[in-house]
Coordinates of C-alpha atoms in Angstrom, one line a residue:
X1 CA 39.2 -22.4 -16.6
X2 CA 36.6 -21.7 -14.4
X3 CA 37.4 -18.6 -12.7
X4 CA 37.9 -17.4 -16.2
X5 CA 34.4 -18.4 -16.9
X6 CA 33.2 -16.8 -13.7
X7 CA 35.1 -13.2 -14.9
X8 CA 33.1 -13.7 -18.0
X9 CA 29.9 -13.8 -16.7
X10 CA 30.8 -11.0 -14.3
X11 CA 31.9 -8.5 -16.7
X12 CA 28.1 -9.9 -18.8
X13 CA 26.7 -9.2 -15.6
X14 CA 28.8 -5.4 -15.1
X15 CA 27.8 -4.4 -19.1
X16 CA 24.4 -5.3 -18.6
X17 CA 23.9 -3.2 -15.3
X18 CA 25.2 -0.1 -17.0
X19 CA 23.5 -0.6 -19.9
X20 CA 20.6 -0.2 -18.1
X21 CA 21.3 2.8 -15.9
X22 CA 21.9 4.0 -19.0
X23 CA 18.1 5.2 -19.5
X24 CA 18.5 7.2 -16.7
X25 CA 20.2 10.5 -15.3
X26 CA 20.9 10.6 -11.7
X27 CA 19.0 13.4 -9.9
X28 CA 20.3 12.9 -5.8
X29 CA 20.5 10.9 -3.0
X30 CA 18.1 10.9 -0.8
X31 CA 16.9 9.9 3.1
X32 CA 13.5 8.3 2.6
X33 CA 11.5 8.2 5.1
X34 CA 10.8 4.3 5.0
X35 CA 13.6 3.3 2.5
X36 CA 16.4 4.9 4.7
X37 CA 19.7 6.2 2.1
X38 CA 18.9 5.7 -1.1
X39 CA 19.7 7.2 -5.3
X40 CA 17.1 7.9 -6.9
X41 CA 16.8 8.7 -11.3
X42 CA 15.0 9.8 -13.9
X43 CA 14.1 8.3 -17.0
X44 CA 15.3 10.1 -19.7
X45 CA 12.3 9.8 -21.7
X46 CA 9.1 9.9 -19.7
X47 CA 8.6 10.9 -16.1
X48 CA 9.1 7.4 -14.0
X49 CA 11.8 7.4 -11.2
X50 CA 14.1 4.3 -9.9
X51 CA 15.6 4.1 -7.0
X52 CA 18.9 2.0 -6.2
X53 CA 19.9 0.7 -2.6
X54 CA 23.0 -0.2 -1.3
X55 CA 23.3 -3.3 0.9
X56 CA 26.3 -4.3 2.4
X57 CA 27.2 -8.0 4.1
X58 CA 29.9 -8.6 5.9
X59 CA 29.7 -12.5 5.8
X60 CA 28.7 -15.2 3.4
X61 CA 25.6 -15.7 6.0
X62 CA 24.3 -11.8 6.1
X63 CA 24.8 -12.2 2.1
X64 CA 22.5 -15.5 1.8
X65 CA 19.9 -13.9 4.0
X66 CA 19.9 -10.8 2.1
X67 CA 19.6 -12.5 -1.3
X68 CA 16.8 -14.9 0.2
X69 CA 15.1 -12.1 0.9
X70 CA 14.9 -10.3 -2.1
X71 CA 14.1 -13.4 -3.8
X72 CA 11.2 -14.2 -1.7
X73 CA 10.2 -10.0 -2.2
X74 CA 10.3 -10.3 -6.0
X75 CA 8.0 -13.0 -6.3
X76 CA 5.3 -10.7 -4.5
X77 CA 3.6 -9.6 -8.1
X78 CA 0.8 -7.3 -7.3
X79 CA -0.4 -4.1 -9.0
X80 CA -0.7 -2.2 -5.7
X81 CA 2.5 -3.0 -4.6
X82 CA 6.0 -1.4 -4.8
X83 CA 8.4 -3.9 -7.4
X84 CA 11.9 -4.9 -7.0
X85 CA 13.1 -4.9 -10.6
X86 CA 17.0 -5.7 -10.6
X87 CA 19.2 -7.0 -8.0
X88 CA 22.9 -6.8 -9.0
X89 CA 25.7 -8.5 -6.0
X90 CA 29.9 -8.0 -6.4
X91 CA 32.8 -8.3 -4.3
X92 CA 34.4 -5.3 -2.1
X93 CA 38.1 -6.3 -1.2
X94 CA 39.8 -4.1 1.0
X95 CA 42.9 -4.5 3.5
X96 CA 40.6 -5.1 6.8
X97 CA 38.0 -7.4 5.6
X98 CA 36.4 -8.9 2.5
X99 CA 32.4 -7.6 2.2
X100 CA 29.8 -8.2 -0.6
X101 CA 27.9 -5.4 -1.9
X102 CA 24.3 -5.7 -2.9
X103 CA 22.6 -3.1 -5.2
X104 CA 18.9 -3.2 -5.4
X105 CA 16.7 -1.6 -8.3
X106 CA 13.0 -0.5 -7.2
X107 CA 10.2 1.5 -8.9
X108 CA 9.9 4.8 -7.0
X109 CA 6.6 6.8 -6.6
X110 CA 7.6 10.5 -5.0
X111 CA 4.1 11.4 -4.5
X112 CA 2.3 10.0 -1.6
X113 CA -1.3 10.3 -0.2
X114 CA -0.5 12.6 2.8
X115 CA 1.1 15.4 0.1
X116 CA -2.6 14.9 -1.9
X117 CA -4.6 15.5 1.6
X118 CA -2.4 18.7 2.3
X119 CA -3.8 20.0 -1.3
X120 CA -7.0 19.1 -0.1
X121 CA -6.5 20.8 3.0
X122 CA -6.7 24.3 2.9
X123 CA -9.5 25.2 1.0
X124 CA -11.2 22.0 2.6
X125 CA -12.3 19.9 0.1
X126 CA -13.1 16.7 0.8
X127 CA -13.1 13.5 -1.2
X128 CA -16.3 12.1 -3.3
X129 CA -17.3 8.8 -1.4
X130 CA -17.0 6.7 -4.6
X131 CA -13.7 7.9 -4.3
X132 CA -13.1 6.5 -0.8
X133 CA -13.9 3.4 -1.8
X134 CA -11.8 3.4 -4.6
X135 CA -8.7 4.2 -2.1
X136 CA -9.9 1.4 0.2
X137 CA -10.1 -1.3 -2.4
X138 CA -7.0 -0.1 -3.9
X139 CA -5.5 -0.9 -0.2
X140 CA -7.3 -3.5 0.8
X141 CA -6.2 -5.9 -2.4
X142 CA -2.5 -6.3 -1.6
X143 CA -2.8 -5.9 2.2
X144 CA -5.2 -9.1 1.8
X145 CA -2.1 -10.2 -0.5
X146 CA 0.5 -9.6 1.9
X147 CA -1.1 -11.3 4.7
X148 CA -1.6 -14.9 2.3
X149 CA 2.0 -14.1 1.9
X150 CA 2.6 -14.3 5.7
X151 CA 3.9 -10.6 5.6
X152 CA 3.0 -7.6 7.4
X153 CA 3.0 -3.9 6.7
X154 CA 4.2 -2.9 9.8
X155 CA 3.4 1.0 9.4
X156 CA 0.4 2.3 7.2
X157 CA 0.1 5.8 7.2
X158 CA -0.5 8.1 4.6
X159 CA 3.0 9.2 4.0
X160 CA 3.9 5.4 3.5
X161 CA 1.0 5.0 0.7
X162 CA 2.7 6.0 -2.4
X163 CA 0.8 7.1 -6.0
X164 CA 1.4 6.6 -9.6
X165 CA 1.9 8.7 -12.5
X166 CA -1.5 7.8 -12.9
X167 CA -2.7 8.1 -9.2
X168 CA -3.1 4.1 -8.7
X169 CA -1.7 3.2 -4.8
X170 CA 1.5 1.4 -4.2
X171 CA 2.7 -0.1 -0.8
X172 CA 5.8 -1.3 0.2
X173 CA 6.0 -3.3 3.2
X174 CA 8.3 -2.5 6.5
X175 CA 10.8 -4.4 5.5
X176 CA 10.8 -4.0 2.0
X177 CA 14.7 -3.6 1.8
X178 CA 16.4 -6.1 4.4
X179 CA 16.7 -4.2 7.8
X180 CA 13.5 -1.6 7.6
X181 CA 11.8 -0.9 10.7
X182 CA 8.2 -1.0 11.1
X183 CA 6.1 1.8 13.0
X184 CA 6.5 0.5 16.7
X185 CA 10.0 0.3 16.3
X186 CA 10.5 3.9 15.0
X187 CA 8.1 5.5 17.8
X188 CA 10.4 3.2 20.5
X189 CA 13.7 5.3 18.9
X190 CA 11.9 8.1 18.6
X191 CA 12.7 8.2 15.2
X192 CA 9.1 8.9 14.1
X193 CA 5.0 8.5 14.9
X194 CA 2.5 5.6 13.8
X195 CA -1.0 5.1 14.0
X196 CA -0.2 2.0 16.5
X197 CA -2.8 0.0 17.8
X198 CA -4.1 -0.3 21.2
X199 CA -1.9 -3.0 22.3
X200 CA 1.4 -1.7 20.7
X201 CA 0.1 1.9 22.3
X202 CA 0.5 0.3 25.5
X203 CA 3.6 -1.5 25.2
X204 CA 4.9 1.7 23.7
X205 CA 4.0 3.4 27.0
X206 CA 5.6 0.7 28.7
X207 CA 8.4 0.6 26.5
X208 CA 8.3 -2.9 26.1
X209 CA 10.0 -3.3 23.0
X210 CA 8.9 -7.2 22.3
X211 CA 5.1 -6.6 22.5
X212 CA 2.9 -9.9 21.5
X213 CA 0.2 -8.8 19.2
X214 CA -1.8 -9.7 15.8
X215 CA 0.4 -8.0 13.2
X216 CA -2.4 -8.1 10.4
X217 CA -4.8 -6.9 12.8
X218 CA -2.7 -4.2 14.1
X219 CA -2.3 -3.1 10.6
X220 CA -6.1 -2.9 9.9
X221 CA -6.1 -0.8 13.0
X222 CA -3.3 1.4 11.4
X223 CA -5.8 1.4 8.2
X224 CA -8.8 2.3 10.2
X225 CA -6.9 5.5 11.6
X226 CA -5.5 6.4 8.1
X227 CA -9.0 6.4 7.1
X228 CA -9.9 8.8 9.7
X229 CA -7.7 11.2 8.5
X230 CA -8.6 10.8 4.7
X231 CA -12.5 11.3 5.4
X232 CA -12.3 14.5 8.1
X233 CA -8.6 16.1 6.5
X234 CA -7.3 15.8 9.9
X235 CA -4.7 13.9 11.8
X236 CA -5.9 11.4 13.9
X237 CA -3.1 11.4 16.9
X238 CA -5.7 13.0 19.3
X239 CA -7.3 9.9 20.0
X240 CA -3.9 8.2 20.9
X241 CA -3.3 8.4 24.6
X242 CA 0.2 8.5 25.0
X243 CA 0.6 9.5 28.1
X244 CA -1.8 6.4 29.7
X245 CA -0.9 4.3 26.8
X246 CA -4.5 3.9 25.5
X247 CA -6.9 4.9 22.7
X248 CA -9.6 7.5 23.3
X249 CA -12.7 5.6 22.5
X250 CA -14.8 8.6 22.9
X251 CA -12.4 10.9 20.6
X252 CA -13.1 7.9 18.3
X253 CA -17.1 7.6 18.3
X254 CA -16.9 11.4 17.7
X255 CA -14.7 11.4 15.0
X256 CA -17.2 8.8 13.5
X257 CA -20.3 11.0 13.7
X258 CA -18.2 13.9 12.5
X259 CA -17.7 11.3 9.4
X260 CA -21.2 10.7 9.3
X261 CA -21.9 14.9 9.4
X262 CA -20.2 15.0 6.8
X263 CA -22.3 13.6 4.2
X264 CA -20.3 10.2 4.2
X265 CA -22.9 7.0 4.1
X266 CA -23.9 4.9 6.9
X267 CA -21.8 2.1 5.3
X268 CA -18.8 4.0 5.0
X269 CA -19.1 4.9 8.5
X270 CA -19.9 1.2 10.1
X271 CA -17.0 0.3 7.9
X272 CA -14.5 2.5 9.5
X273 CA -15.9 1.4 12.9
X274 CA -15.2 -2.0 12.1
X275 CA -11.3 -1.4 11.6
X276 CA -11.5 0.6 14.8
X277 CA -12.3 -2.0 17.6
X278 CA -10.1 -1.7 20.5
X279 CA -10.3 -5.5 20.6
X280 CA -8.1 -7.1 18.6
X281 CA -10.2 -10.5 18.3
X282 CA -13.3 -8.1 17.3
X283 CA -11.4 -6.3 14.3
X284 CA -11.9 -8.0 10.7
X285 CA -9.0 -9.7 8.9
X286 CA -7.7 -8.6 5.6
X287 CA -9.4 -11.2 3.7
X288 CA -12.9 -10.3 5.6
X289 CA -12.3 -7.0 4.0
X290 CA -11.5 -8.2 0.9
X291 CA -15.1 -10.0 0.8
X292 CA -16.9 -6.9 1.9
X293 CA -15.3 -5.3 -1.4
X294 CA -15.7 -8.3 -3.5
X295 CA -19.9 -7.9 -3.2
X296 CA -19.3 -4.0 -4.3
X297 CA -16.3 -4.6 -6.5
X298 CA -17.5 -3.9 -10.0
X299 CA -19.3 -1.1 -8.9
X300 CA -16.5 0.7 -6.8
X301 CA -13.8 0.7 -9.3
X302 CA -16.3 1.9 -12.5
X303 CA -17.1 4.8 -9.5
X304 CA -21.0 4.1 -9.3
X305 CA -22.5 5.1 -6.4
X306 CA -23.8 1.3 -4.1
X307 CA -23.7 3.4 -0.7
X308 CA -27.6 5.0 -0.8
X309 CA -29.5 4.6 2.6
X310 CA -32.4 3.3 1.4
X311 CA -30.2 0.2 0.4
X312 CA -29.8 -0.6 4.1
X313 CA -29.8 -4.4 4.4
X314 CA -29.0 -6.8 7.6
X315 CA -25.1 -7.6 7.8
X316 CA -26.0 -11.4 7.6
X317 CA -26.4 -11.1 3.7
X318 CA -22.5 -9.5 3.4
X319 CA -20.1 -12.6 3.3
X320 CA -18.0 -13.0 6.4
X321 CA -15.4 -15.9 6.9
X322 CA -16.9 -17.7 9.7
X323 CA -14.4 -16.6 12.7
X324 CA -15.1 -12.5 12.1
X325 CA -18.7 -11.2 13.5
X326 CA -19.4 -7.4 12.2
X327 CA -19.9 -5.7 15.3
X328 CA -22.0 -3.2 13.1
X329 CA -24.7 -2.7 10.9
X330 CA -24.0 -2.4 7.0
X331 CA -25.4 -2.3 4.0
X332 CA -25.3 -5.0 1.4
X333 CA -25.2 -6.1 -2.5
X334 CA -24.9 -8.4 -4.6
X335 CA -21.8 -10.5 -5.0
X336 CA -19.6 -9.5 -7.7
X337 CA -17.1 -11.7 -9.5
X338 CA -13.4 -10.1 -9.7
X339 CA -12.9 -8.9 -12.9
X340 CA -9.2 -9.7 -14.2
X341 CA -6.0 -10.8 -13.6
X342 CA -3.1 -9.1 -12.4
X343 CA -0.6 -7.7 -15.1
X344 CA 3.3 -9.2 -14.9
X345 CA 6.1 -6.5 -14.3
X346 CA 8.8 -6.1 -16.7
X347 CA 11.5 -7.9 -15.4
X348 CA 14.0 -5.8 -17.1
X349 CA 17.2 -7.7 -15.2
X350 CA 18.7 -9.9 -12.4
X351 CA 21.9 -11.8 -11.1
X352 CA 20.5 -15.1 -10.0
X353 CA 19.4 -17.6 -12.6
X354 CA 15.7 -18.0 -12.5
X355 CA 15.6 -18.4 -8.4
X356 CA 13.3 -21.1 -7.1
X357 CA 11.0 -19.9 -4.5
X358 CA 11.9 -19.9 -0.9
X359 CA 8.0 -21.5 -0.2
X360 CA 5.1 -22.7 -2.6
X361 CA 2.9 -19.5 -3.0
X362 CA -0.8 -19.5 -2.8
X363 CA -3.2 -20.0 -6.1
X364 CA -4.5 -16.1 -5.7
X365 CA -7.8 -15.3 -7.6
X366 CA -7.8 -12.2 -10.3
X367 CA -7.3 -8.7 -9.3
X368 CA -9.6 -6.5 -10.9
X369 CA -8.8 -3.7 -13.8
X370 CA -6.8 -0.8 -11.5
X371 CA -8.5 2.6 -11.0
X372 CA -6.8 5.9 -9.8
X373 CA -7.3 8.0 -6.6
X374 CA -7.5 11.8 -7.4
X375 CA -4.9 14.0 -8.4
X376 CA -5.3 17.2 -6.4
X377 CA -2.7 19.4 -8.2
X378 CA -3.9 17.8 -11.3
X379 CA -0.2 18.6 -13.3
X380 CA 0.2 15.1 -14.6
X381 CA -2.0 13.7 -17.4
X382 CA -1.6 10.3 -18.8
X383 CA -3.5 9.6 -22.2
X384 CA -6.7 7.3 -21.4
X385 CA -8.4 5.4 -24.5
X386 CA -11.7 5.8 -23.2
X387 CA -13.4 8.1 -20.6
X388 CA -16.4 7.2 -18.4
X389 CA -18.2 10.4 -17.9
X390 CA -19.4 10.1 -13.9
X391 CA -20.7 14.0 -12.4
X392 CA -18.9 14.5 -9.0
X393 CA -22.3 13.9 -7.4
X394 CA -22.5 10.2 -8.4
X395 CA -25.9 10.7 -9.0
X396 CA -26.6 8.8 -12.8
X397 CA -25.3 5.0 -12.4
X398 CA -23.2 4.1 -15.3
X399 CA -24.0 0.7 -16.1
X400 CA -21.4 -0.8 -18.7
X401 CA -20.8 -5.0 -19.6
X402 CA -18.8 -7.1 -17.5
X403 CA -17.1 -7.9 -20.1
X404 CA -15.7 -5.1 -21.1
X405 CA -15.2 -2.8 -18.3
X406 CA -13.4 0.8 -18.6
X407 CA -10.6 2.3 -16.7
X408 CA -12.0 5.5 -15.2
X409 CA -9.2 7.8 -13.6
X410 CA -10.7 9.6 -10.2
X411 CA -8.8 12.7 -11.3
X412 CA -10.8 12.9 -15.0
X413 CA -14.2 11.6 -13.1
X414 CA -13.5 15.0 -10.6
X415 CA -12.5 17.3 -13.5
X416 CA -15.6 16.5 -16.2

């Protein structure tokens, strides 16, 4: 009777999986870069890609701490982040040894912030600053998220931040499947190269591969590098030191003034610095950065310009969690509130009956109404209700009620 039952809900389980794949037509398989071997498919009636990864455990332990972890993964609902959307587990019998075979369903996102910076890169055309802050809040936001969640990136880069149909960033953490490897790792195998911080850069020159370090504050290091290379369209490995294991402070501070050169405000540029301290201790936490974009948040994502010099402040008005001192000067505002709350994914299937969570998960405030970073190739259009029309220059401020705030795209703000 009940392994009747249990071939029942099996074969429920079976039609319902196929049912599904159903909406969409298999285009390849494919070696991602951070996702390792996986399929990926097209909807077969607009342009969003899946992609399915197969797990295999060998023993009833390896399956319970795969399925714990994907349980723990799903309940990680933010709009900046990469979802897990179906998780479907069955037997594999053969004549050596009896395996279980997990098959996990995530959104995909093929385009990525380092193919947009390539676009960008030849002829040099360099991003609006309202724009960069849109990008940094857009980051900022689940990595503050992630680290309430007790869970690292492990390897920010700009091939690892992924884009939208509508050019909105989504992340996916190192170990987003069971078994990724995070930056460190991949530069110990040689398998590929990080933005590391200064105390993984020296344990990788030592090739110590158990180095002791802040993880959240190695990946706001990772961030601070990234940002380098958005604002100046260039790499930023120079200032790693591989040989003496050791960032180039003064390839750094020039870097910074190149920013500054550039046209880019003394806030963005402070900013930057900040995420840059060779000190551990002295670099900001995610949630300090998450305040610094609260006081500018209604501004940043309706793109109007908060950055002017002749707003300069002193950094004691800019709310700070009591442990983080800003080793710089930067500009202040006044606070803003956040502006909405985040939007559920369609959970469109999965195997285990309404999982409890693994631990009690933290009350998190609202997430504000998503923006877009700019579409380079511009090949992609997504209909908008309403427009906000903002000149590239950000000169005219836009002011629009709280209450009813507009989702501006940074691709149709750079092509009015």
């Amino acid at each position: 009777m009940g392994a009747d039952q249990s071939d029942t809900n099996e074969m429920k389980t079976q039609q319902q999986y196929q049912m599904f794949l159903l909406q969409y037509s298999k285009e390849r398989e494919y070696d991602h870069n951070q996702f390792g071997q996986v399929k990926l498919y097209n909807h077969n009636q607009n342009n969003s890609m899946i992609c399915i990864k197969k797990l295999q455990s060998k023993s009833d332990t390896e399956l319970t701490q795969i399925t714990n972890h994907l349980r723990k993964r799903k309940i990680f609902v933010h709009p900046n982040l990469v979802q897990l959307l179906a998780v479907r587990t069955c037997n594999e019998q053969s004549i050596c040894s009896d395996s279980s075979l997990v098959m996990v369903v995530s959104e995909y996102f093929q385009d990525t912030l380092e193919s947009e910076l390539k676009k960008r890169k030849q002829p040099l055309k360099r991003y609006p600053e309202s724009h960069i802050w849109l990008l940094i809040q857009q980051i900022v936001d689940p990595m503050a998220f992630l680290e309430e969640q007790k869970q690292a990136h492990g390897d920010i880069q700009p091939q690892h931040i992924y884009l939208d149909e509508n050019g909105s960033v989504k992340l996916a953490e190192y170990n987003y499947f069971p078994g990724g490897q995070h930056g460190f790792q991949k530069m110990l195998l040689s398998k590929d190269r990080a933005y590391l911080s200064p105390i993984l850069l020296s344990n990788y020159r030592n090739m110590n591969f158990r180095a002791q370090h802040n993880e959240y504050k190695s990946d706001v290091f990772s961030f601070g590098m990234t940002m380098l290379e958005v604002l100046l369209l260039e790499e930023s490995y120079d200032c790693m030191d591989f040989q003496n294991g050791c960032i180039s402070q003064n390839l750094v501070d020039q870097k910074l003034q190149k920013v500054r050169r550039s046209g880019y405000s003394q806030l963005l540029t402070n900013f930057v610095r900040e995420l840059l301290q060779i000190e551990e201790n002295a670099r900001p936490s995610w949630n300090d950065l998450k305040q610094v974009i609260d006081q500018f948040r209604d501004k940043i994502c309706n793109l109007i310009p908060f950055f002017q010099e002749k707003r300069q402040m002193s950094p004691n008005k800019l709310v700070y969690s009591q442990s983080y001192v800003p080793q710089q000067q930067i500009l202040s505002s006044p606070q803003s509130k956040i502006l909405s709350s985040p939007r559920q994914p369609q959970v469109l299937y999965q195997t285990y009956h309404q999982p409890q969570p693994l631990y009690q998960t933290k009350q998190m405030q609202p997430i504000p109404l998503q923006q877009s970073i700019y579409y380079e190739s511009g090949q992609k259009q997504v209909p908008i209700k309403k427009i906000t029309k903002l000149d590239e220059t950000v000169s005219k401020q836009v002011q629009q009620p709280e209450s009813n705030l507009e989702k501006t795209t940074i691709k149709q703000a750079e092509t009015k």
